[in-house]
Short mmCIF file of C-alpha atoms in Angstrom, two decimals:
data_model
loop_
_atom_site.label_atom_id
_atom_site.label_comp_id
_atom_site.label_asym_id
_atom_site.label_seq_id
_atom_site.Cartn_x
_atom_site.Cartn_y
_atom_site.Cartn_z
CA GLN A 1 32.64 -35.15 -7.89
CA VAL A 2 31.62 -37.73 -5.32
CA GLN A 3 28.03 -38.92 -5.58
CA LEU A 4 25.90 -41.32 -3.57
CA GLN A 5 23.18 -43.56 -5.00
CA GLU A 6 20.80 -45.73 -3.03
CA SER A 7 19.45 -48.95 -4.48
CA GLY A 8 17.24 -51.80 -3.33
CA PRO A 9 13.70 -53.16 -3.42
CA GLY A 10 10.96 -50.58 -3.25
CA LEU A 11 8.49 -53.00 -1.67
CA VAL A 12 9.10 -55.23 1.34
CA LYS A 13 6.61 -57.50 3.05
CA PRO A 14 5.89 -57.11 6.76
CA SER A 15 8.19 -59.13 9.03
CA GLN A 16 10.80 -59.43 6.29
CA THR A 17 14.18 -57.73 6.00
CA LEU A 18 14.73 -54.43 4.24
CA SER A 19 18.06 -54.35 2.39
CA LEU A 20 19.53 -51.25 0.77
CA THR A 21 22.89 -50.43 -0.74
CA CYS A 22 24.56 -47.07 -1.22
CA THR A 23 27.11 -46.86 -4.01
CA VAL A 24 29.78 -44.19 -3.79
CA SER A 25 31.00 -42.93 -7.15
CA GLY A 26 33.61 -40.37 -8.09
CA GLY A 27 35.83 -41.17 -5.13
CA SER A 28 36.92 -43.91 -2.77
CA ILE A 29 34.75 -44.79 0.20
CA SER A 30 37.96 -45.38 2.11
CA SER A 31 39.49 -41.98 1.52
CA GLY A 32 39.21 -39.06 3.87
CA PRO A 33 38.05 -38.82 7.47
CA TYR A 34 34.45 -39.67 6.63
CA TYR A 35 31.75 -41.84 8.02
CA TRP A 36 28.74 -43.20 6.18
CA SER A 37 25.18 -43.00 7.41
CA TRP A 38 21.61 -43.99 6.68
CA VAL A 39 18.81 -41.52 7.32
CA ARG A 40 15.11 -42.05 6.69
CA GLN A 41 12.08 -39.84 6.33
CA PRO A 42 8.48 -41.07 6.52
CA ALA A 43 6.13 -39.19 4.23
CA GLY A 44 5.38 -35.74 5.60
CA LYS A 45 7.68 -36.21 8.60
CA GLY A 46 11.18 -35.29 9.68
CA LEU A 47 14.58 -36.86 9.27
CA GLN A 48 15.50 -39.83 11.44
CA TRP A 49 19.12 -40.93 11.73
CA ILE A 50 19.34 -44.72 11.45
CA GLY A 51 23.02 -45.46 11.90
CA ARG A 52 26.57 -45.04 10.67
CA ILE A 53 29.67 -46.97 9.75
CA TYR A 54 33.30 -45.99 9.60
CA THR A 55 35.42 -47.57 6.89
CA ARG A 56 37.42 -49.30 9.61
CA GLY A 57 34.14 -51.16 10.25
CA SER A 58 32.88 -49.78 13.54
CA THR A 59 29.17 -49.02 13.63
CA ASN A 60 26.59 -47.20 15.73
CA SER A 61 22.84 -47.03 15.37
CA ASN A 62 19.77 -45.26 16.68
CA PRO A 63 18.76 -46.86 19.97
CA SER A 64 15.14 -46.99 18.80
CA LEU A 65 16.18 -49.26 15.92
CA LYS A 66 19.39 -50.76 17.22
CA SER A 67 18.28 -54.37 17.62
CA ARG A 68 17.03 -54.48 14.01
CA VAL A 69 19.79 -52.58 12.22
CA THR A 70 22.92 -53.89 10.58
CA ILE A 71 25.20 -51.60 8.59
CA SER A 72 28.15 -52.98 6.64
CA VAL A 73 30.73 -51.71 4.19
CA ASP A 74 32.34 -53.29 1.15
CA THR A 75 35.33 -51.17 0.27
CA SER A 76 36.12 -53.32 -2.78
CA LYS A 77 32.77 -52.33 -4.30
CA ASN A 78 32.78 -48.79 -2.87
CA GLN A 79 29.46 -49.52 -1.20
CA PHE A 80 27.86 -49.59 2.20
CA SER A 81 24.62 -51.32 3.08
CA LEU A 82 21.68 -51.30 5.46
CA LYS A 83 19.67 -54.24 6.69
CA LEU A 84 16.59 -53.64 8.80
CA THR A 85 14.89 -56.75 10.09
CA SER A 86 11.29 -57.48 11.09
CA VAL A 87 9.89 -54.49 9.23
CA THR A 88 6.41 -53.11 9.76
CA ALA A 89 4.38 -50.40 8.06
CA ALA A 90 6.08 -47.91 10.37
CA ASP A 91 9.31 -48.53 8.46
CA THR A 92 7.79 -47.20 5.24
CA ALA A 93 9.89 -44.17 4.37
CA LEU A 94 12.26 -42.47 1.99
CA TYR A 95 15.72 -43.82 2.83
CA TYR A 96 18.80 -41.66 2.26
CA CYS A 97 22.46 -42.50 2.46
CA ALA A 98 24.75 -39.67 3.47
CA ARG A 99 28.44 -38.93 3.97
CA GLY A 100 29.39 -37.63 7.38
CA GLY A 101 32.45 -35.60 8.13
CA GLY A 102 34.11 -33.20 10.54
CA ASN A 103 35.75 -33.70 13.89
CA PHE A 104 34.93 -32.93 17.49
CA PRO A 105 32.92 -30.82 18.27
CA ASN A 106 31.68 -30.32 14.73
CA TRP A 107 30.00 -33.06 12.71
CA TYR A 108 27.91 -32.73 9.57
CA PHE A 109 26.56 -34.52 6.49
CA ASP A 110 27.98 -32.85 3.41
CA LEU A 111 26.77 -35.27 0.77
CA TRP A 112 23.43 -37.02 0.33
CA GLY A 113 21.95 -39.51 -2.08
CA ARG A 114 18.65 -38.75 -3.78
CA GLY A 115 16.83 -41.21 -1.59
CA THR A 116 14.90 -44.37 -2.31
CA LEU A 117 11.33 -45.03 -1.28
CA VAL A 118 10.69 -48.26 0.58
CA THR A 119 7.13 -49.33 1.22
CA VAL A 120 6.31 -52.09 3.68
CA SER A 121 3.13 -53.82 2.58
CA SER A 122 1.82 -57.28 1.91
CA SER B 1 19.91 -35.75 26.32
CA SER B 2 19.45 -36.91 22.72
CA GLU B 3 16.78 -34.43 21.68
CA LEU B 4 17.01 -31.36 19.49
CA THR B 5 13.92 -29.14 19.58
CA GLN B 6 12.83 -26.87 16.73
CA ASP B 7 9.74 -24.75 16.22
CA PRO B 8 7.50 -26.59 13.72
CA ALA B 9 6.83 -23.52 11.58
CA VAL B 10 8.16 -20.02 11.07
CA SER B 11 7.18 -17.34 8.57
CA VAL B 12 9.01 -14.30 7.24
CA ALA B 13 8.13 -11.48 4.88
CA LEU B 14 10.07 -11.38 1.65
CA GLY B 15 13.35 -9.55 2.16
CA GLN B 16 13.19 -9.63 5.94
CA THR B 17 15.37 -11.49 8.41
CA VAL B 18 14.36 -14.72 10.08
CA ARG B 19 15.99 -16.83 12.77
CA ILE B 20 15.35 -20.54 13.11
CA THR B 21 16.41 -22.06 16.41
CA CYS B 22 17.42 -25.50 17.65
CA GLN B 23 17.63 -26.30 21.34
CA GLY B 24 19.26 -29.22 23.09
CA ASP B 25 21.64 -30.05 25.91
CA SER B 26 24.18 -31.56 23.51
CA LEU B 27 24.56 -28.18 21.82
CA ARG B 28 26.59 -27.09 24.83
CA THR B 29 29.17 -29.64 23.62
CA TYR B 30 28.71 -29.89 19.85
CA TYR B 31 28.10 -27.41 17.08
CA ALA B 32 24.92 -27.79 15.07
CA SER B 33 24.81 -28.28 11.33
CA TRP B 34 21.82 -27.10 9.32
CA TYR B 35 20.08 -28.60 6.29
CA GLN B 36 17.60 -27.19 3.83
CA GLN B 37 15.11 -29.53 2.24
CA LYS B 38 12.73 -28.52 -0.50
CA PRO B 39 9.77 -30.71 -1.53
CA GLY B 40 10.84 -33.79 -3.42
CA GLN B 41 14.54 -33.13 -2.86
CA ALA B 42 17.25 -34.49 -0.63
CA PRO B 43 18.52 -32.30 2.20
CA ILE B 44 21.49 -30.07 1.51
CA LEU B 45 23.99 -28.75 4.03
CA VAL B 46 23.73 -24.97 4.45
CA ILE B 47 25.66 -24.29 7.67
CA TYR B 48 28.21 -26.25 9.71
CA ALA B 49 30.65 -25.67 12.57
CA LYS B 50 30.97 -22.06 13.67
CA GLY B 51 28.64 -20.81 10.99
CA TYR B 52 30.61 -21.91 7.94
CA ARG B 53 28.79 -22.09 4.60
CA PRO B 54 29.58 -24.79 2.03
CA SER B 55 30.44 -23.64 -1.44
CA GLY B 56 27.39 -22.37 -3.30
CA ILE B 57 25.33 -21.43 -0.24
CA PRO B 58 24.33 -17.74 -0.36
CA VAL B 59 25.87 -15.37 2.15
CA ARG B 60 22.43 -14.51 3.51
CA PHE B 61 22.60 -17.79 5.44
CA SER B 62 24.48 -17.62 8.73
CA GLY B 63 24.74 -19.64 11.90
CA SER B 64 25.44 -18.97 15.54
CA SER B 65 25.30 -20.68 18.89
CA SER B 66 24.80 -19.70 22.50
CA GLY B 67 24.52 -22.11 25.39
CA ASP B 68 22.10 -24.88 24.51
CA THR B 69 20.67 -23.10 21.47
CA ALA B 70 21.89 -22.96 17.88
CA SER B 71 20.42 -20.56 15.35
CA LEU B 72 20.19 -20.36 11.60
CA THR B 73 19.61 -16.83 10.36
CA ILE B 74 18.52 -15.84 6.87
CA THR B 75 19.13 -12.15 6.25
CA GLY B 76 16.94 -10.90 3.45
CA ALA B 77 14.86 -14.02 2.89
CA GLN B 78 14.06 -14.89 -0.70
CA ALA B 79 11.13 -16.83 -2.10
CA GLU B 80 13.46 -19.72 -2.92
CA ASP B 81 14.36 -20.05 0.76
CA GLU B 82 10.93 -21.45 1.52
CA ALA B 83 11.72 -24.98 2.67
CA ASP B 84 12.05 -27.27 5.66
CA TYR B 85 15.13 -26.72 7.78
CA TYR B 86 16.68 -29.33 10.06
CA CYS B 87 19.39 -29.02 12.64
CA HIS B 88 21.75 -31.88 13.40
CA SER B 89 24.28 -32.61 16.08
CA ARG B 90 25.52 -35.48 18.20
CA ASP B 91 24.15 -36.46 21.55
CA ASN B 92 25.86 -36.72 24.89
CA SER B 93 25.64 -40.50 25.10
CA GLY B 94 28.81 -42.53 25.30
CA ASP B 95 28.56 -43.35 21.60
CA HIS B 96 27.97 -39.73 20.59
CA LEU B 97 25.14 -40.64 18.26
CA ASP B 98 23.89 -38.43 15.45
CA VAL B 99 20.54 -36.76 16.00
CA PHE B 100 18.27 -34.46 13.98
CA GLY B 101 15.85 -31.85 15.17
CA GLY B 102 12.21 -32.21 14.22
CA GLY B 103 12.46 -29.63 11.48
CA THR B 104 11.07 -26.13 10.88
CA LYS B 105 8.84 -25.29 7.94
CA LEU B 106 9.81 -21.82 6.71
CA THR B 107 7.20 -19.87 4.78
CA VAL B 108 8.24 -16.74 2.90
CA LEU B 109 5.28 -14.37 2.64
#
């Protein structure tokens, strides 16, 4: 079955760029009417949607993070990636990748990675 | 509006019925989906669309919607249902962005 796995550095220095990759296994990232998202969760807090990408390449992101977020997809590697620039301690969180699906007016995330902890500290 | 509002905490006696609600203007347009998250685990989808359950989700989980409020109901709550529950939908902005509610901590007494 399809699985998602996040990867990337667990420690990032303040003001630097956080870079994460989500690898899709067991199926093609290009198949199906799906979109691919990043969601984060600071310790003890709720889920925050970061952004999404469609395999055609169009992206959207959370307005609170928009100027710092870049999401890209590499269909040849079956991966999509997140870059978050100018990080601060407030960006310390568990980062999840997730598969979105559905159609209007029903959207949902039916598949999640296990998450990867990113700590911003010098 | 881009906000989804949930009660921070709800409790239920073992075997009883509990309803967890999610309120937001965008729920007049979009259905909510619901996620269960246990400590140290990733969220899992428990309800989507008009109350559909993914494979493997017990029948005691159901969903409904009325106006600007979506509800997740657990009929006959079990100890293993103790978890955080999050609603999700899209907002009414031009880009129809994804948004999560703040989450509800469910305690089974």
